[in-house]
PDB file of C-alpha atoms in Angstrom:
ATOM      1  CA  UNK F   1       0.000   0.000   0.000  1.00 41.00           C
ATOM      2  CA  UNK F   2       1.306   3.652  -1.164  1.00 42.00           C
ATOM      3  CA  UNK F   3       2.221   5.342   1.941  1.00 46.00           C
ATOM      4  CA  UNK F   4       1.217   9.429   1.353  1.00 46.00           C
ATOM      5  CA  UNK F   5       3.909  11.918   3.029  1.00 43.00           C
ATOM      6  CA  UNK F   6       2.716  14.881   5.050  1.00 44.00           C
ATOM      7  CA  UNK F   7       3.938  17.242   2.105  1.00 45.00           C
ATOM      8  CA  UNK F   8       1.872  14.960  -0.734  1.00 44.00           C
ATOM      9  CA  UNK F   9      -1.476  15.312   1.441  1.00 50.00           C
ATOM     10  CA  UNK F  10      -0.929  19.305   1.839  1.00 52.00           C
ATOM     11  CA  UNK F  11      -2.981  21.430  -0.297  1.00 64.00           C
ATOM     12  CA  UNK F  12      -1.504  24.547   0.190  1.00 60.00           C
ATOM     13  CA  UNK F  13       2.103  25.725   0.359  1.00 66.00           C
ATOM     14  CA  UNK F  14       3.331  27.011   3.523  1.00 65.00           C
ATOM     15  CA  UNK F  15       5.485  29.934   3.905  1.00 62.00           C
ATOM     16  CA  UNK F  16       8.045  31.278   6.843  1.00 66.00           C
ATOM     17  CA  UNK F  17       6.496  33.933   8.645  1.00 62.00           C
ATOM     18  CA  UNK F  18       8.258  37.089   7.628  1.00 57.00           C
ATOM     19  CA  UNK F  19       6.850  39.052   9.986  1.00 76.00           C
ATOM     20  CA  UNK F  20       3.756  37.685  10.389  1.00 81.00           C
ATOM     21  CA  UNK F  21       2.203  38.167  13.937  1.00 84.00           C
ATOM     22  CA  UNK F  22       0.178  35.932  15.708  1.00 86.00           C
ATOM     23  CA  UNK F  23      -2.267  36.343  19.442  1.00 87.00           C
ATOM     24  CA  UNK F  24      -3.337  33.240  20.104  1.00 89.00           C
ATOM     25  CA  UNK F  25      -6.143  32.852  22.722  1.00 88.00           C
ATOM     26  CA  UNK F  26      -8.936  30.590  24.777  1.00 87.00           C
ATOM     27  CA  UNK F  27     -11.968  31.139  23.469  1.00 86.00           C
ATOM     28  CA  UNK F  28     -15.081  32.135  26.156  1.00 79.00           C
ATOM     29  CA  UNK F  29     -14.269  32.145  30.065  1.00 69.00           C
ATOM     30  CA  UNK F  30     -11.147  29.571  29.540  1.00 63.00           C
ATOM     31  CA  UNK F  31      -9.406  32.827  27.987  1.00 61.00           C
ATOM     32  CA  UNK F  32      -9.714  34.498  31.109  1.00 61.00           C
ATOM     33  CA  UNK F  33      -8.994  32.078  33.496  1.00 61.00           C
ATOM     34  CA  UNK F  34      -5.765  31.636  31.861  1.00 67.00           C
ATOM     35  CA  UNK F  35      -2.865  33.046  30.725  1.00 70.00           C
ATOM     36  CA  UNK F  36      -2.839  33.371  27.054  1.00 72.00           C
ATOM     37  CA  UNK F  37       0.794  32.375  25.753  1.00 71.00           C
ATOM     38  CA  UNK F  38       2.708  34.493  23.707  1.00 68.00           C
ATOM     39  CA  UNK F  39       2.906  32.969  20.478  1.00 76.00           C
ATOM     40  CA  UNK F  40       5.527  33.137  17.360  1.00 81.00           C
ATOM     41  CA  UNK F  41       4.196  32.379  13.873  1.00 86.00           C
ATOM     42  CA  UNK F  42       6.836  29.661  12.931  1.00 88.00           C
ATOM     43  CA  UNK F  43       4.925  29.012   9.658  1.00 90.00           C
ATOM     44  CA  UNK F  44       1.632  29.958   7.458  1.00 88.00           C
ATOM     45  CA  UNK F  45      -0.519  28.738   4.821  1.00 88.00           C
ATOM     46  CA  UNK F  46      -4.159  29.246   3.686  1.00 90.00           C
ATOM     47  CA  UNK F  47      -5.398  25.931   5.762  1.00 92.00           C
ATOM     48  CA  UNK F  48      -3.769  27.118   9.228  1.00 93.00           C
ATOM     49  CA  UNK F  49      -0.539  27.985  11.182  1.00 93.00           C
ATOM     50  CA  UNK F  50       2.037  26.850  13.184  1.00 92.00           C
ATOM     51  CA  UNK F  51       3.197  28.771  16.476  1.00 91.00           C
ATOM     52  CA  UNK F  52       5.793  28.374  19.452  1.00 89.00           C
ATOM     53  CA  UNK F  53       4.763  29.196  22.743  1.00 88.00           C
ATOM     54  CA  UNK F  54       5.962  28.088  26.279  1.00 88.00           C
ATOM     55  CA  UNK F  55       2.265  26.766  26.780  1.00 88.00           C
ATOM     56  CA  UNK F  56       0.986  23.526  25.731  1.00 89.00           C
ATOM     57  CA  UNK F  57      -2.234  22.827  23.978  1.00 92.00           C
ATOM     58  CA  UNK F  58      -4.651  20.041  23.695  1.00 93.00           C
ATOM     59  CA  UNK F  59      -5.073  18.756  20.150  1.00 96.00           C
ATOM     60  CA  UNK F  60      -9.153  19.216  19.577  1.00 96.00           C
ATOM     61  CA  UNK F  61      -8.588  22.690  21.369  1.00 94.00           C
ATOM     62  CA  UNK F  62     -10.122  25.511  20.329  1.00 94.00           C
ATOM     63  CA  UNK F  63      -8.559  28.799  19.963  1.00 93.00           C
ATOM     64  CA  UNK F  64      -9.113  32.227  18.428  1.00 92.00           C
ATOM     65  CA  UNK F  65      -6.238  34.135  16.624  1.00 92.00           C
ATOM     66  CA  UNK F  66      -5.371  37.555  15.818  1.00 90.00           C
ATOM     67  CA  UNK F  67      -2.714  37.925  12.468  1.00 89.00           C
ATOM     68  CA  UNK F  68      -0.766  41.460  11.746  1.00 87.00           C
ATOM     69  CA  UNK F  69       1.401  41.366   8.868  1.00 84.00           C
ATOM     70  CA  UNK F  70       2.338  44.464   7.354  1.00 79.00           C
ATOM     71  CA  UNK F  71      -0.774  46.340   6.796  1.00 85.00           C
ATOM     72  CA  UNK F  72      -3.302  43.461   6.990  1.00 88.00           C
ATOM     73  CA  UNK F  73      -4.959  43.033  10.305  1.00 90.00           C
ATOM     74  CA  UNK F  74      -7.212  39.611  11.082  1.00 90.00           C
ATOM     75  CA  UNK F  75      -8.958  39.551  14.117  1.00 90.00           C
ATOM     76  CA  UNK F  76     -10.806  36.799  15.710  1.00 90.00           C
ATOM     77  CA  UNK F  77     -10.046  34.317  13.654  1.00 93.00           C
ATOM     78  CA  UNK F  78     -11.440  30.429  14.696  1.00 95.00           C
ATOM     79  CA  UNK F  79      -9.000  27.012  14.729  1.00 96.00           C
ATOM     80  CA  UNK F  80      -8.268  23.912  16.410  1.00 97.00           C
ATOM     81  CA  UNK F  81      -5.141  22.543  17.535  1.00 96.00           C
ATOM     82  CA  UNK F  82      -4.158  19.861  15.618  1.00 96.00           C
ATOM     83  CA  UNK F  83      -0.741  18.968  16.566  1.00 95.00           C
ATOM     84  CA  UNK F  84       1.163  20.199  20.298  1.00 94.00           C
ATOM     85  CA  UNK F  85       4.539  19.272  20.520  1.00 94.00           C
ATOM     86  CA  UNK F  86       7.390  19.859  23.475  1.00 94.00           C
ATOM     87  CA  UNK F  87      10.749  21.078  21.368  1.00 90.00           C
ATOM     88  CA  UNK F  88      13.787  20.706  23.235  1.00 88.00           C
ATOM     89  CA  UNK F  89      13.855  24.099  24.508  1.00 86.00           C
ATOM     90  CA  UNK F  90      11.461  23.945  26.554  1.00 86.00           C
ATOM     91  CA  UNK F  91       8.745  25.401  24.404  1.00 88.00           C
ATOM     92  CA  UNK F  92       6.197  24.401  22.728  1.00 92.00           C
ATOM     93  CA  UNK F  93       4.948  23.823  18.832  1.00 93.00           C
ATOM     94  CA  UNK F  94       1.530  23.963  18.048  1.00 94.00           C
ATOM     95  CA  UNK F  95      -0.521  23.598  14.647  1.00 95.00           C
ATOM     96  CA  UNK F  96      -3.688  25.488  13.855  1.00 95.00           C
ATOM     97  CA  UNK F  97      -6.087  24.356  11.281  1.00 96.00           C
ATOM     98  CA  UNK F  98      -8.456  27.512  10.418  1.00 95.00           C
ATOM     99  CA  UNK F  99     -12.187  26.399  11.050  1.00 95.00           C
ATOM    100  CA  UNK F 100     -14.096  27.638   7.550  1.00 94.00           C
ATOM    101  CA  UNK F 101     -16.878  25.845   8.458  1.00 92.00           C
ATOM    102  CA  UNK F 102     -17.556  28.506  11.118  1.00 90.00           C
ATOM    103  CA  UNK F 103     -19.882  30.588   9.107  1.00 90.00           C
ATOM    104  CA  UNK F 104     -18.010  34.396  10.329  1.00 88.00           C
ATOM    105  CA  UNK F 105     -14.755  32.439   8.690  1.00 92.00           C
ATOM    106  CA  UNK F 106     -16.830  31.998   5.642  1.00 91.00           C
ATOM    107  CA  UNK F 107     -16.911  35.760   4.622  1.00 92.00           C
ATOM    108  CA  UNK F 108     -15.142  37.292   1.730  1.00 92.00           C
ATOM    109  CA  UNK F 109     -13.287  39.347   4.019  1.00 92.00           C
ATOM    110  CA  UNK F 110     -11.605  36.816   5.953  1.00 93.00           C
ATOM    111  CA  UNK F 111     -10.826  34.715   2.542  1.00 92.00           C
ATOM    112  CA  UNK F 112      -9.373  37.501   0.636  1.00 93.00           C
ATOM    113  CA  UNK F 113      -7.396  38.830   3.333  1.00 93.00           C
ATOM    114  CA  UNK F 114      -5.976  35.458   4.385  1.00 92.00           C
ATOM    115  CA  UNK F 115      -4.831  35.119   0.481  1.00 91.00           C
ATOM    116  CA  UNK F 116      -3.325  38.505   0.623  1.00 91.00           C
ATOM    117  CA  UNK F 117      -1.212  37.618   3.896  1.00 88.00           C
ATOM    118  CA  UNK F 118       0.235  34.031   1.616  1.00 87.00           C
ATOM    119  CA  UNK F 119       0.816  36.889  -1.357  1.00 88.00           C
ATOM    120  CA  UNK F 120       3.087  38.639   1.162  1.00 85.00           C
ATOM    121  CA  UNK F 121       4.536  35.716   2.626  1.00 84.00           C
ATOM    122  CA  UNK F 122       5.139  34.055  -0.696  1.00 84.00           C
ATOM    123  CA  UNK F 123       6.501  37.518  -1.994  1.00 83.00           C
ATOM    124  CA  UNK F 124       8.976  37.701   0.831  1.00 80.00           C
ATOM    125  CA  UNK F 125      10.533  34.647   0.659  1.00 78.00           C
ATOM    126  CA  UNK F 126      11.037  34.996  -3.213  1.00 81.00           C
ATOM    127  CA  UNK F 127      12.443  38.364  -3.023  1.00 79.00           C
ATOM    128  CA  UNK F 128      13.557  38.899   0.857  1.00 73.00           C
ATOM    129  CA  UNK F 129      15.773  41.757   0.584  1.00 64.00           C
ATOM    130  CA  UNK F 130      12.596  43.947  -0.368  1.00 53.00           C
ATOM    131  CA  UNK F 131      11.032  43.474   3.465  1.00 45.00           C
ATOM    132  CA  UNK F 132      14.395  44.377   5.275  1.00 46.00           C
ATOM    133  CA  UNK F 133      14.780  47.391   3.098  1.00 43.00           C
ATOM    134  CA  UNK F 134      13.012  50.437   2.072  1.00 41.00           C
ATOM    135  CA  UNK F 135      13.213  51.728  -1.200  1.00 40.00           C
ATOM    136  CA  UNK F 136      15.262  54.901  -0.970  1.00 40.00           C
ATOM    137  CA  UNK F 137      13.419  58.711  -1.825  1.00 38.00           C
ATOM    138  CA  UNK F 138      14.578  60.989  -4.017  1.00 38.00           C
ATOM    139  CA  UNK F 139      14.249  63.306  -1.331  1.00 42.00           C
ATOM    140  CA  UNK F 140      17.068  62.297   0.408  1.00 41.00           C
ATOM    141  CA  UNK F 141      20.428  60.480   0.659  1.00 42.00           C
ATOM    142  CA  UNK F 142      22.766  59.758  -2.194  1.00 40.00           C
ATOM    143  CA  UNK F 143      20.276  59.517  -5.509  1.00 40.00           C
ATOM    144  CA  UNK F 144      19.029  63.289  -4.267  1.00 37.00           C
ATOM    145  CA  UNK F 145      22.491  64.800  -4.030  1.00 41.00           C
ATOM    146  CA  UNK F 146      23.475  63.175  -7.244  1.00 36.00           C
ATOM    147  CA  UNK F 147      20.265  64.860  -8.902  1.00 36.00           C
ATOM    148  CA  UNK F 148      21.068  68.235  -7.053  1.00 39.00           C
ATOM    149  CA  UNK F 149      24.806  68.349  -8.250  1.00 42.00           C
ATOM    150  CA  UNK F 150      23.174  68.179 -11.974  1.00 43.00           C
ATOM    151  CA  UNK F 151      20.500  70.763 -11.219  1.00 43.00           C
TER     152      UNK F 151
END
């Protein structure tokens, strides 16, 4: 029997987070009763995430996440833990699925800005000089005392 890897059964690439900021949190009274972690984006695609935290999660969990990237803000977004795993620093790495069959998940909104966030993702990692760097005005620097010189 044909044995599928994990990357075979994906459906959608998955990109390094480039800046990509994640809030993850307990939905209802559990969020207040405890301490949401702090969580780093590790990686993205359109199905879900993956995050580091120092708190483990239960796999079946459900959580609500808030992504920043650039100037794309999601808010309230619905998943379930599908994978929590201890890494060797102590930490934890956790795997969100996104939950479209929520019906808020199912507006245009959320789609279209979750597609823009993989644009920028995918963008940065083919051309990653362009996030570190902004392009330089003519305003200022080098290019606009070249241009002055000649004026």
């Amino acid at each position: 029997m044909h044995e599928e890897t994990l990357a075979e059964r994906r459906k959608h690439p998955r990109y390094e987070h480039a800046g990509l900021l994640v809030t993850v949190a307990r939905p209802g009274i559990a969020g207040f009763l405890r301490v949401n972690p702090r969580g780093r984006c590790l990686d993205f695609c359109l199905a879900g995430l993956q995050f580091g935290s120092d708190q483990a999660f239960n796999p079946g969990e459900q959580v609500v996440l808030d992504l920043n990237v650039a100037d794309i803000q999601l808010s309230e977004l619905n998943g379930v833990v599908v994978t929590s795993t201890p890494e060797n620093t102590g930490t934890w790495c956790t795997g969100i699925r996104f939950c479209f069959d929520d019906r808020r998940m199912q507006r245009p909104l959320i789609t279209r800005s979750l597609l823009q966030i993989e644009d920028k993702l995918r963008s940065a990692a083919i051309y990653p000089h362009t996030d570190r760097q902004a392009p330089q005005s003519l305003d200022s620097g080098p290019a606009r005392q070249r241009y002055s010189r000649h004026q």
